[in-house]
Short mmCIF file of C-alpha atoms and ligand atoms in Angstrom, two decimals:
data_model
loop_
_atom_site.label_atom_id
_atom_site.label_comp_id
_atom_site.label_asym_id
_atom_site.label_seq_id
_atom_site.Cartn_x
_atom_site.Cartn_y
_atom_site.Cartn_z
CA LEU A 218 0.00 0.00 0.00
CA VAL A 219 1.19 3.46 -0.88
CA GLY A 220 1.52 6.21 1.65
CA GLY A 221 1.14 4.41 4.91
CA SER A 222 -2.52 3.70 4.63
CA LEU A 223 -2.48 1.28 7.54
CA LEU A 224 -4.90 2.42 10.18
CA LEU A 225 -4.02 2.88 13.77
CA PRO A 226 -5.89 0.50 15.95
CA ILE A 227 -8.95 2.06 17.53
CA GLY A 228 -8.28 2.47 21.20
CA PHE A 229 -5.98 5.43 21.21
CA GLN A 230 -8.74 7.37 22.82
CA TYR A 231 -8.95 10.52 24.82
CA ARG A 232 -9.61 10.09 28.51
CA SER A 233 -12.63 11.58 30.20
CA GLN A 234 -12.06 14.12 32.94
CA ALA A 235 -11.77 13.21 36.58
CA GLY A 236 -15.21 12.58 38.02
CA THR A 237 -16.96 12.27 34.66
CA ALA A 238 -18.10 9.08 33.02
CA GLY A 239 -16.75 8.57 29.52
CA SER A 240 -18.76 9.95 26.64
CA PRO A 241 -20.53 7.55 24.29
CA GLN A 242 -17.76 6.79 21.78
CA PRO A 243 -18.78 7.03 18.14
CA THR A 244 -16.80 4.94 15.69
CA PRO A 245 -14.01 7.12 14.34
CA PHE A 246 -14.21 8.12 10.66
CA SER A 247 -17.83 7.03 10.25
CA VAL A 248 -19.11 10.59 9.68
CA LYS A 249 -18.17 12.79 6.72
CA LEU A 250 -16.48 16.09 7.50
CA PRO A 251 -19.12 18.83 7.46
CA ILE A 252 -18.22 22.30 6.22
CA PRO A 253 -19.90 25.20 8.06
CA PRO A 254 -22.21 27.14 5.72
CA VAL A 255 -21.00 30.49 4.38
CA LEU A 256 -23.26 33.31 5.55
CA ASN A 257 -24.81 35.61 2.96
CA PRO A 258 -25.26 39.27 3.82
CA VAL A 259 -28.85 40.43 4.35
CA ARG A 260 -27.97 43.45 2.23
CA SER A 261 -24.98 45.27 0.79
CA ASP A 262 -24.16 48.77 -0.34
CA THR A 263 -21.10 50.24 -2.03
CA THR A 264 -18.89 50.02 1.07
CA THR A 265 -20.54 47.60 3.48
CA ASP A 266 -22.06 44.14 3.81
CA TYR A 267 -24.69 43.73 6.52
CA TYR A 268 -25.09 40.38 8.26
CA GLU A 269 -27.39 39.04 10.93
CA ILE A 270 -26.56 36.26 13.34
CA THR A 271 -28.91 35.04 16.04
CA MET A 272 -27.46 33.38 19.12
CA LYS A 273 -29.86 30.65 20.05
CA LYS A 274 -30.16 27.14 21.34
CA GLY A 275 -30.13 24.47 18.69
CA ARG A 276 -30.67 20.73 18.79
CA VAL A 277 -28.09 18.94 16.69
CA ASN A 278 -26.97 15.41 16.04
CA ILE A 279 -23.33 14.96 16.98
CA LEU A 280 -23.22 11.42 18.39
CA PRO A 281 -25.06 8.65 16.52
CA GLY A 282 -28.68 8.40 17.62
CA LEU A 283 -28.41 11.18 20.22
CA THR A 284 -29.51 14.80 20.25
CA THR A 285 -27.29 17.47 21.74
CA GLU A 286 -28.31 20.99 22.69
CA VAL A 287 -25.78 23.60 21.61
CA TRP A 288 -25.72 27.36 22.03
CA GLY A 289 -24.99 28.33 18.49
CA TYR A 290 -24.61 31.33 16.25
CA ASN A 291 -27.74 30.75 14.16
CA GLY A 292 -28.27 27.67 16.33
CA ILE A 293 -25.38 25.69 14.85
CA SER A 294 -21.85 24.98 16.06
CA PRO A 295 -19.47 25.98 14.65
CA GLY A 296 -21.48 28.97 13.47
CA PRO A 297 -21.67 30.05 9.83
CA THR A 298 -18.46 31.26 8.20
CA ILE A 299 -18.27 34.88 7.11
CA LYS A 300 -16.09 35.46 4.02
CA GLN A 301 -15.07 39.00 3.30
CA ARG A 302 -12.81 41.02 1.01
CA LEU A 303 -10.11 43.29 2.35
CA GLY A 304 -11.32 46.85 2.69
CA ARG A 305 -15.05 46.17 2.56
CA GLN A 306 -16.75 46.87 5.87
CA SER A 307 -18.96 44.37 7.67
CA VAL A 308 -21.74 45.26 10.05
CA VAL A 309 -22.88 42.17 11.90
CA ARG A 310 -26.03 42.31 14.00
CA PHE A 311 -25.56 39.75 16.77
CA ILE A 312 -28.96 39.02 18.25
CA ASN A 313 -29.12 37.42 21.69
CA ASN A 314 -32.27 35.40 21.34
CA SER A 315 -32.57 32.18 23.34
CA VAL A 316 -29.18 31.26 24.76
CA GLY A 317 -30.43 32.56 28.09
CA VAL A 318 -27.16 34.20 29.14
CA ALA A 319 -25.50 37.55 28.51
CA THR A 320 -23.02 37.61 25.63
CA SER A 321 -20.25 39.71 24.13
CA VAL A 322 -18.88 38.91 20.68
CA HIS A 323 -15.17 39.18 19.92
CA LEU A 324 -13.89 38.89 16.38
CA HIS A 325 -10.52 37.39 17.22
CA GLY A 326 -7.84 38.68 14.84
CA MET A 327 -9.68 41.80 13.65
CA ALA A 328 -8.35 45.26 14.51
CA SER A 329 -11.80 46.48 15.58
CA GLN A 330 -12.45 49.74 17.39
CA PRO A 331 -12.81 49.20 21.19
CA GLN A 332 -16.62 49.51 21.19
CA TYR A 333 -16.85 46.63 18.69
CA ASP A 334 -14.10 44.42 20.09
CA GLY A 335 -16.22 42.28 22.40
CA TYR A 336 -14.99 43.81 25.63
CA ALA A 337 -15.74 41.22 28.32
CA GLU A 338 -18.01 43.51 30.30
CA ASP A 339 -19.79 45.04 27.30
CA LEU A 340 -22.63 42.58 27.62
CA THR A 341 -25.70 42.03 25.48
CA ALA A 342 -28.50 40.60 27.60
CA PRO A 343 -31.06 38.08 26.32
CA GLY A 344 -33.64 39.97 24.28
CA TYR A 345 -31.08 42.52 23.05
CA TYR A 346 -28.87 42.88 20.00
CA LYS A 347 -25.75 44.81 19.10
CA ASP A 348 -24.42 45.85 15.69
CA TYR A 349 -20.67 45.24 15.43
CA VAL A 350 -18.66 47.13 12.82
CA TYR A 351 -15.61 45.43 11.33
CA PRO A 352 -13.13 47.15 9.00
CA ASN A 353 -11.69 43.95 7.41
CA ASN A 354 -8.26 45.51 7.21
CA ARG A 355 -6.17 42.33 7.31
CA ALA A 356 -6.36 39.25 5.10
CA ALA A 357 -6.36 36.31 7.49
CA THR A 358 -8.24 33.34 8.91
CA ILE A 359 -9.84 34.69 12.06
CA TRP A 360 -12.79 33.66 14.20
CA TYR A 361 -15.63 35.08 16.21
CA HIS A 362 -16.51 33.76 19.63
CA ASP A 363 -18.18 34.73 22.86
CA HIS A 364 -16.18 36.80 25.37
CA ALA A 365 -18.64 37.36 28.26
CA ILE A 366 -16.87 38.16 31.50
CA HIS A 367 -16.29 35.04 33.65
CA ASN A 368 -18.36 32.87 31.32
CA THR A 369 -16.33 32.79 28.11
CA ALA A 370 -15.22 29.18 28.51
CA ARG A 371 -18.75 27.89 29.13
CA ASN A 372 -20.30 29.96 26.34
CA VAL A 373 -17.68 28.98 23.77
CA TYR A 374 -17.80 25.36 24.91
CA MET A 375 -21.58 25.31 24.48
CA GLY A 376 -21.03 26.32 20.86
CA LEU A 377 -20.57 30.06 20.41
CA ALA A 378 -17.70 30.09 17.90
CA GLY A 379 -17.39 30.47 14.14
CA MET A 380 -14.84 31.21 11.43
CA TYR A 381 -14.35 34.48 9.57
CA ILE A 382 -12.09 34.70 6.54
CA VAL A 383 -10.78 37.91 4.99
CA GLN A 384 -9.09 37.66 1.59
CA ASP A 385 -7.19 40.27 -0.38
CA ALA A 386 -6.13 40.58 -4.03
CA VAL A 387 -2.64 39.30 -3.27
CA GLU A 388 -3.93 36.06 -1.83
CA LEU A 389 -6.62 35.60 -4.47
CA GLY A 390 -4.01 36.15 -7.16
CA LEU A 391 -1.86 33.27 -5.95
CA PRO A 392 -2.27 29.85 -7.59
CA LEU A 393 -3.09 28.19 -4.24
CA PRO A 394 -5.96 25.67 -4.04
CA LYS A 395 -9.31 27.51 -4.02
CA ASP A 396 -13.03 27.02 -3.51
CA GLN A 397 -13.87 23.45 -2.45
CA TYR A 398 -10.13 22.76 -2.16
CA ASP A 399 -9.78 25.48 0.52
CA VAL A 400 -11.14 23.85 3.65
CA PRO A 401 -11.66 25.08 7.24
CA LEU A 402 -10.89 22.63 10.06
CA ILE A 403 -12.16 23.72 13.48
CA ILE A 404 -10.93 21.29 16.14
CA GLN A 405 -12.69 21.05 19.50
CA ASP A 406 -12.92 18.47 22.28
CA LYS A 407 -16.18 17.79 24.09
CA GLN A 408 -17.50 15.70 26.94
CA PHE A 409 -21.00 14.19 26.76
CA THR A 410 -23.38 12.43 29.12
CA THR A 411 -24.64 9.00 28.05
CA ASN A 412 -27.74 10.68 26.63
CA GLY A 413 -25.76 13.17 24.58
CA ARG A 414 -25.86 16.30 26.73
CA LEU A 415 -22.72 18.47 26.72
CA VAL A 416 -20.91 18.44 30.06
CA PHE A 417 -19.14 21.63 31.03
CA ASP A 418 -16.97 21.01 34.07
CA ASP A 419 -13.94 23.21 34.55
CA GLN A 420 -12.37 20.96 37.18
CA GLY A 421 -12.16 23.67 39.82
CA GLU A 422 -11.40 26.57 37.45
CA LYS A 423 -8.49 24.72 35.82
CA SER A 424 -9.48 23.23 32.49
CA GLN A 425 -12.21 21.67 30.39
CA PHE A 426 -11.13 18.61 28.46
CA GLY A 427 -13.36 16.35 26.43
CA ASP A 428 -12.91 12.76 25.33
CA VAL A 429 -14.52 13.22 21.91
CA ILE A 430 -12.73 15.21 19.24
CA LEU A 431 -14.91 17.17 16.85
CA VAL A 432 -13.79 18.68 13.57
CA ASN A 433 -16.31 21.21 12.22
CA GLY A 434 -18.74 19.79 14.77
CA ALA A 435 -18.47 16.10 13.79
CA PRO A 436 -16.73 13.41 15.86
CA TRP A 437 -13.49 12.04 14.34
CA PRO A 438 -14.78 12.66 10.81
CA ARG A 439 -13.38 11.48 7.52
CA MET A 440 -12.91 13.67 4.52
CA GLU A 441 -13.01 12.19 1.06
CA VAL A 442 -10.38 13.92 -1.02
CA ALA A 443 -9.28 13.88 -4.64
CA ALA A 444 -5.66 13.09 -5.47
CA ARG A 445 -4.56 16.72 -5.67
CA LYS A 446 -3.53 19.63 -3.43
CA TYR A 447 -5.79 21.05 -0.72
CA ARG A 448 -5.41 24.12 1.41
CA PHE A 449 -6.52 23.75 5.03
CA ARG A 450 -7.21 26.51 7.55
CA VAL A 451 -7.02 24.92 10.97
CA LEU A 452 -8.32 26.60 14.13
CA ASN A 453 -8.00 25.17 17.60
CA GLY A 454 -11.40 26.10 19.03
CA SER A 455 -10.94 23.97 22.15
CA ILE A 456 -11.18 25.38 25.65
CA SER A 457 -8.05 23.88 27.25
CA ARG A 458 -6.58 21.29 24.91
CA SER A 459 -3.64 21.96 22.64
CA TYR A 460 -2.57 19.59 19.91
CA LYS A 461 0.56 18.61 18.08
CA LEU A 462 -0.61 17.70 14.62
CA ALA A 463 1.07 15.14 12.39
CA LEU A 464 0.08 12.82 9.54
CA SER A 465 0.00 9.07 10.19
CA ASN A 466 2.23 8.34 7.18
CA GLY A 467 4.95 10.68 8.43
CA SER A 468 4.49 13.02 5.48
CA ASP A 469 5.09 16.78 5.71
CA PHE A 470 2.65 19.65 5.94
CA THR A 471 3.52 22.61 3.75
CA MET A 472 2.77 25.49 6.11
CA ILE A 473 1.67 28.69 4.38
CA GLY A 474 -0.07 30.81 7.01
CA THR A 475 -0.24 31.76 10.66
CA ASP A 476 -2.87 33.53 12.81
CA ALA A 477 -2.60 36.81 10.92
CA GLY A 478 -2.38 35.59 7.34
CA LEU A 479 0.03 34.15 4.82
CA MET A 480 3.69 33.82 5.72
CA SER A 481 6.29 35.28 3.38
CA ALA A 482 7.25 31.81 2.14
CA PRO A 483 6.03 28.24 2.64
CA VAL A 484 7.83 25.94 5.06
CA ARG A 485 7.63 22.18 5.34
CA VAL A 486 7.28 20.57 8.75
CA LYS A 487 6.53 17.08 10.06
CA ASN A 488 4.37 18.35 12.91
CA PHE A 489 3.31 21.54 14.59
CA ARG A 490 1.95 22.66 17.91
CA LEU A 491 -1.54 24.19 17.90
CA GLY A 492 -2.53 26.02 21.09
CA MET A 493 -6.06 27.19 21.78
CA ALA A 494 -7.18 29.97 19.39
CA GLU A 495 -4.14 29.56 17.14
CA ARG A 496 -4.69 29.26 13.40
CA TYR A 497 -2.36 27.75 10.85
CA GLU A 498 -2.80 27.21 7.15
CA PHE A 499 -1.18 24.36 5.31
CA ILE A 500 -1.24 22.44 2.04
CA ILE A 501 -1.40 18.69 1.74
CA ASP A 502 -0.68 17.25 -1.70
CA PHE A 503 -2.66 14.03 -2.04
CA SER A 504 -1.58 13.55 -5.66
CA LYS A 505 1.29 11.31 -4.62
CA TYR A 506 -1.10 8.73 -3.13
CA ALA A 507 -2.96 5.91 -4.80
CA ILE A 508 -6.74 5.93 -4.74
CA GLY A 509 -7.76 4.08 -1.60
CA THR A 510 -5.05 5.55 0.58
CA ARG A 511 -6.15 6.64 4.03
CA ILE A 512 -4.17 9.10 6.11
CA VAL A 513 -5.03 9.96 9.69
CA LEU A 514 -4.50 13.45 11.05
CA GLN A 515 -3.06 12.66 14.45
CA ASN A 516 -2.45 14.44 17.71
CA LEU A 517 0.98 13.51 18.98
CA GLY A 518 -0.05 15.15 22.23
CA LEU A 519 1.97 17.45 24.38
CA PRO A 520 3.43 16.79 27.75
CA ASN A 521 1.18 18.46 30.26
CA ASN A 522 -1.91 18.39 28.15
CA ASP A 523 -3.30 16.87 31.34
CA ASP A 524 -4.97 13.86 29.85
CA TYR A 525 -2.30 13.10 27.28
CA ASP A 526 -2.41 9.45 26.47
CA GLY A 527 -0.13 8.85 23.54
CA THR A 528 -0.89 9.30 19.87
CA GLU A 529 -4.51 10.19 19.33
CA GLN A 530 -6.70 10.57 16.29
CA ILE A 531 -8.34 13.71 14.96
CA MET A 532 -9.78 12.84 11.54
CA ARG A 533 -8.97 10.87 8.40
CA PHE A 534 -8.36 11.79 4.77
CA ASP A 535 -9.52 9.13 2.30
CA VAL A 536 -8.14 9.53 -1.20
CA VAL A 537 -11.12 8.49 -3.33
CA ALA A 538 -10.74 10.00 -6.80
CA ALA A 539 -8.25 11.09 -9.40
CA ALA A 540 -8.15 14.78 -10.23
CA THR A 541 -6.44 17.36 -12.34
CA ASP A 542 -4.77 20.08 -10.35
CA ASP A 543 -3.77 23.47 -11.71
CA SER A 544 -2.90 24.83 -8.27
CA SER A 545 0.67 25.27 -7.11
CA ILE A 546 2.54 26.55 -4.09
CA PRO A 547 4.55 29.63 -5.00
CA SER A 548 7.91 30.02 -3.30
CA THR A 549 6.98 33.55 -2.27
CA LEU A 550 3.52 34.13 -0.80
CA ARG A 551 3.46 37.79 0.21
CA THR A 552 5.58 40.51 1.75
CA VAL A 553 5.46 40.37 5.53
CA GLU A 554 7.04 43.33 7.27
CA SER A 555 9.64 42.22 9.74
CA ILE A 556 10.15 44.67 12.61
CA PRO A 557 13.77 44.75 13.77
CA GLU A 558 14.38 44.38 17.48
CA SER A 559 16.16 47.74 17.42
CA ALA A 560 12.88 49.49 16.55
CA ALA A 561 11.42 48.72 19.98
CA VAL A 562 11.09 51.67 22.34
CA ARG A 563 10.59 49.48 25.40
CA THR A 564 10.23 45.96 26.73
CA ARG A 565 7.50 44.84 29.11
CA GLU A 566 7.36 41.65 31.09
CA PHE A 567 4.26 39.61 31.81
CA ARG A 568 4.44 36.56 34.03
CA TYR A 569 1.58 34.04 33.84
CA GLU A 570 1.12 31.84 36.88
CA ARG A 571 -1.20 30.33 39.42
CA THR A 572 -1.03 31.89 42.87
CA ASN A 573 -3.32 31.14 45.81
CA GLY A 574 -5.76 29.36 43.57
CA LEU A 575 -5.96 32.27 41.13
CA TRP A 576 -4.67 32.61 37.58
CA VAL A 577 -2.68 35.83 37.61
CA ILE A 578 -0.57 38.06 35.37
CA ASN A 579 2.29 39.69 37.27
CA GLY A 580 0.44 38.69 40.43
CA LYS A 581 -2.79 40.46 39.45
CA ILE A 582 -6.23 39.43 38.30
CA TRP A 583 -8.51 41.22 35.83
CA GLU A 584 -9.87 44.60 36.90
CA ASN A 585 -11.56 46.74 34.28
CA ASP A 586 -10.24 50.00 35.74
CA ARG A 587 -6.58 49.01 35.69
CA ILE A 588 -4.33 49.54 32.66
CA ASP A 589 -1.15 47.46 32.62
CA ALA A 590 0.50 49.03 29.57
CA ASN A 591 -0.01 52.32 27.76
CA PRO A 592 1.97 52.39 24.51
CA LYS A 593 1.72 55.50 22.36
CA VAL A 594 0.22 55.15 18.90
CA GLY A 595 2.90 53.73 16.64
CA ASP A 596 5.20 52.54 19.42
CA VAL A 597 7.02 49.30 18.76
CA GLU A 598 7.25 47.24 21.93
CA ILE A 599 8.70 43.91 22.94
CA TRP A 600 6.62 41.92 25.37
CA ARG A 601 8.30 39.09 27.20
CA LEU A 602 5.64 36.54 28.10
CA TYR A 603 6.76 33.92 30.53
CA ASN A 604 5.60 30.94 32.45
CA ASN A 605 8.19 29.86 34.95
CA ALA A 606 6.08 27.34 36.76
CA GLY A 607 5.67 23.75 35.72
CA GLY A 608 2.22 22.30 35.38
CA TRP A 609 0.52 24.58 32.87
CA PHE A 610 0.95 26.07 29.45
CA HIS A 611 -0.73 29.32 28.50
CA PRO A 612 -1.55 30.42 24.94
CA ILE A 613 -1.42 34.20 25.32
CA HIS A 614 -3.61 36.37 23.09
CA LEU A 615 -3.24 40.09 22.45
CA HIS A 616 -6.24 41.87 21.01
CA LEU A 617 -5.65 44.45 18.24
CA VAL A 618 -1.94 43.85 17.64
CA ASP A 619 -0.27 41.28 15.40
CA CYS A 620 3.22 40.43 16.57
CA GLN A 621 6.21 38.40 15.52
CA ILE A 622 7.98 36.01 17.84
CA LEU A 623 11.58 37.11 18.37
CA ASP A 624 12.60 34.08 20.35
CA ARG A 625 11.49 31.35 22.69
CA ASN A 626 13.89 30.71 25.58
CA GLY A 627 16.49 32.61 23.58
CA LYS A 628 16.16 30.30 20.57
CA PRO A 629 14.52 31.12 17.24
CA PRO A 630 10.80 30.37 17.00
CA PHE A 631 9.69 27.20 15.23
CA PRO A 632 9.83 27.63 11.43
CA TYR A 633 6.04 27.46 11.13
CA GLU A 634 5.41 30.26 13.66
CA ARG A 635 7.56 32.90 11.99
CA GLY A 636 4.63 34.76 10.44
CA LEU A 637 2.40 37.34 12.11
CA LYS A 638 0.50 36.02 15.09
CA ASP A 639 -1.95 37.07 17.77
CA VAL A 640 -1.66 34.00 20.02
CA PHE A 641 1.65 32.89 21.49
CA TYR A 642 2.07 29.45 22.92
CA VAL A 643 3.92 29.81 26.22
CA GLY A 644 4.76 26.32 27.38
CA GLU A 645 5.99 25.27 30.78
CA ASN A 646 9.16 27.09 31.68
CA GLU A 647 9.05 29.03 28.46
CA SER A 648 9.81 32.67 27.92
CA VAL A 649 8.60 34.08 24.61
CA ARG A 650 9.52 37.52 23.34
CA VAL A 651 7.11 39.08 20.85
CA ILE A 652 7.45 42.35 18.96
CA GLY A 653 4.62 44.46 17.58
CA ARG A 654 3.54 47.96 16.67
CA TYR A 655 0.68 49.36 18.78
CA GLY A 656 -2.14 51.19 17.05
CA PRO A 657 -3.35 52.66 14.79
CA ASN A 658 -6.51 52.29 16.88
CA THR A 659 -6.50 53.99 20.25
CA GLY A 660 -8.24 52.80 23.39
CA LYS A 661 -8.40 49.82 25.70
CA TYR A 662 -7.82 46.27 24.54
CA MET A 663 -7.71 43.02 26.47
CA SER A 664 -4.92 40.52 26.64
CA HIS A 665 -5.33 37.12 28.25
CA CYS A 666 -4.64 33.43 28.38
CA HIS A 667 -6.74 31.60 25.77
CA ASN A 668 -7.31 28.67 28.01
CA THR A 669 -10.64 30.43 28.50
CA VAL A 670 -11.06 28.78 31.91
CA HIS A 671 -7.91 30.64 32.96
CA GLU A 672 -9.16 33.80 31.25
CA ASP A 673 -12.42 33.60 33.19
CA HIS A 674 -10.59 33.23 36.55
CA ASP A 675 -9.01 35.86 35.91
CA MET A 676 -5.85 35.67 33.81
CA MET A 677 -6.65 38.76 31.78
CA ASN A 678 -5.44 42.35 31.73
CA GLN A 679 -5.65 45.27 29.37
CA PHE A 680 -3.47 47.77 27.62
CA GLU A 681 -4.48 51.17 26.34
CA VAL A 682 -3.07 52.55 23.11
CA GLY A 683 -2.58 56.32 23.30
CA GLN A 684 -4.94 58.53 25.24
CA GLY A 685 -8.58 59.37 24.76
CA GLY A 686 -9.60 56.35 22.72
CA ILE A 687 -13.24 55.41 22.32
CA SER A 688 -14.69 53.66 25.38
CA PRO A 689 -15.39 49.94 24.99
CA PHE A 690 -18.86 50.82 26.29
CA ALA A 691 -19.50 53.59 23.74
CA VAL A 692 -22.10 51.61 21.77
CA SER A 693 -24.60 49.67 23.80
CA SER A 694 -26.92 46.89 22.87
CA LYS A 695 -30.55 47.64 22.02
CA PRO A 696 -33.71 45.76 22.93
CA LEU A 697 -35.22 43.57 20.24
CA PRO A 698 -38.48 44.93 18.88
CA ALA A 699 -41.37 43.26 20.71
CU1 C2O B 68 -10.13 34.74 21.14
CU2 C2O B 68 -9.87 37.78 23.85
O1 C2O B 68 -10.09 36.22 22.54
CU1 CU B 69 -3.58 29.78 30.91
#
């Protein structure tokens, strides 16, 4: 057999959390990979596309023969994908209908103004809506998700997450795989009761792990592919689980993009680490495999992923058909500005740790009236993010600013993480220095651990760019018409 099509034995499963019975275990690869629907605007004018998304409870079939209630954007999870063009504006009306809890929507990766950035305390109550304005000023694979203060982990876990893709002329002009060969993969882990209800249990404000892996909402799916190149946009939408992705036949991924868009050039790697909220884009060329080949996307696991149990499965690619392929992977993808270390006007240090049962940054928890950094508009800063305690890793997210990793423990970043990013994996005993330019927006923006259980309790702070920016509370939600 060509290409290592031997299957792993079933049984490399994910463990259930302490105190929870195991979820009903669907047979891996029995369900086809679903693709979230692309949302059409309700109307458009010369500058703007207007969308409407209703947050509501939905009843969906995830496990065979069982119904699961999710809190979904438009009642589905993941929510619909929004696809936009660089420079067109989006106005998205997020309607809080029947989820029964207050919400705040953050478009993660967008340089939104503070009043549209999903500030954790800018809540929309049930029966209210808020119109969010997005400038679409970066071409990247980003995502929208709930950000309600102290309840982000639960709300996202229950389903409030979806993908948002901005494309520009540079990207569309490249000969990369397009349309049905450009595929989102949203990876999440969930825990279910025997009758299919989602179990949210943060294990004493530490983590939420599940023993069923969903891709685009389906358990261990399989994707039937043609023998040609595909582009994948992978998002880790899990609450606490990170992954180290690899292919079961040992083949390479050709990495082309990071959180904030295409890298300057492709790089080939055998595996890569994917922390919560990180996005990577890669190409797999299935043309070298015979029809009938099956390749499993695996999780090699990470030490300290809590329930790490050896190689685990995510999904499977089944090569089912021949195909012609006019796509190619150019050796140069786009120009990515590289900020030299010498451009930085200052360095700040942020230490992420657990103290007295709290998740803290430099010893402090979230307070909405405290500002921990106040760069001027246009300042280039280096932030040293570090985690000098064993036991936990923290994927650290900065709102507004895309940064480059200068080094990790004094060594160069991994080849695949050399593009622009907004989430930085800070492993145990790791110190990561990131450089970025603050602005052009002014105002307050959050920064936090994207283990959203840690974020909720209360590993989050904020920086303010410049002075006199718009308040995050400047635009409030409005009641739905009766
Ligand atoms: Cu993806 Cu502040 O969040
Ligand atoms: Cu954390």
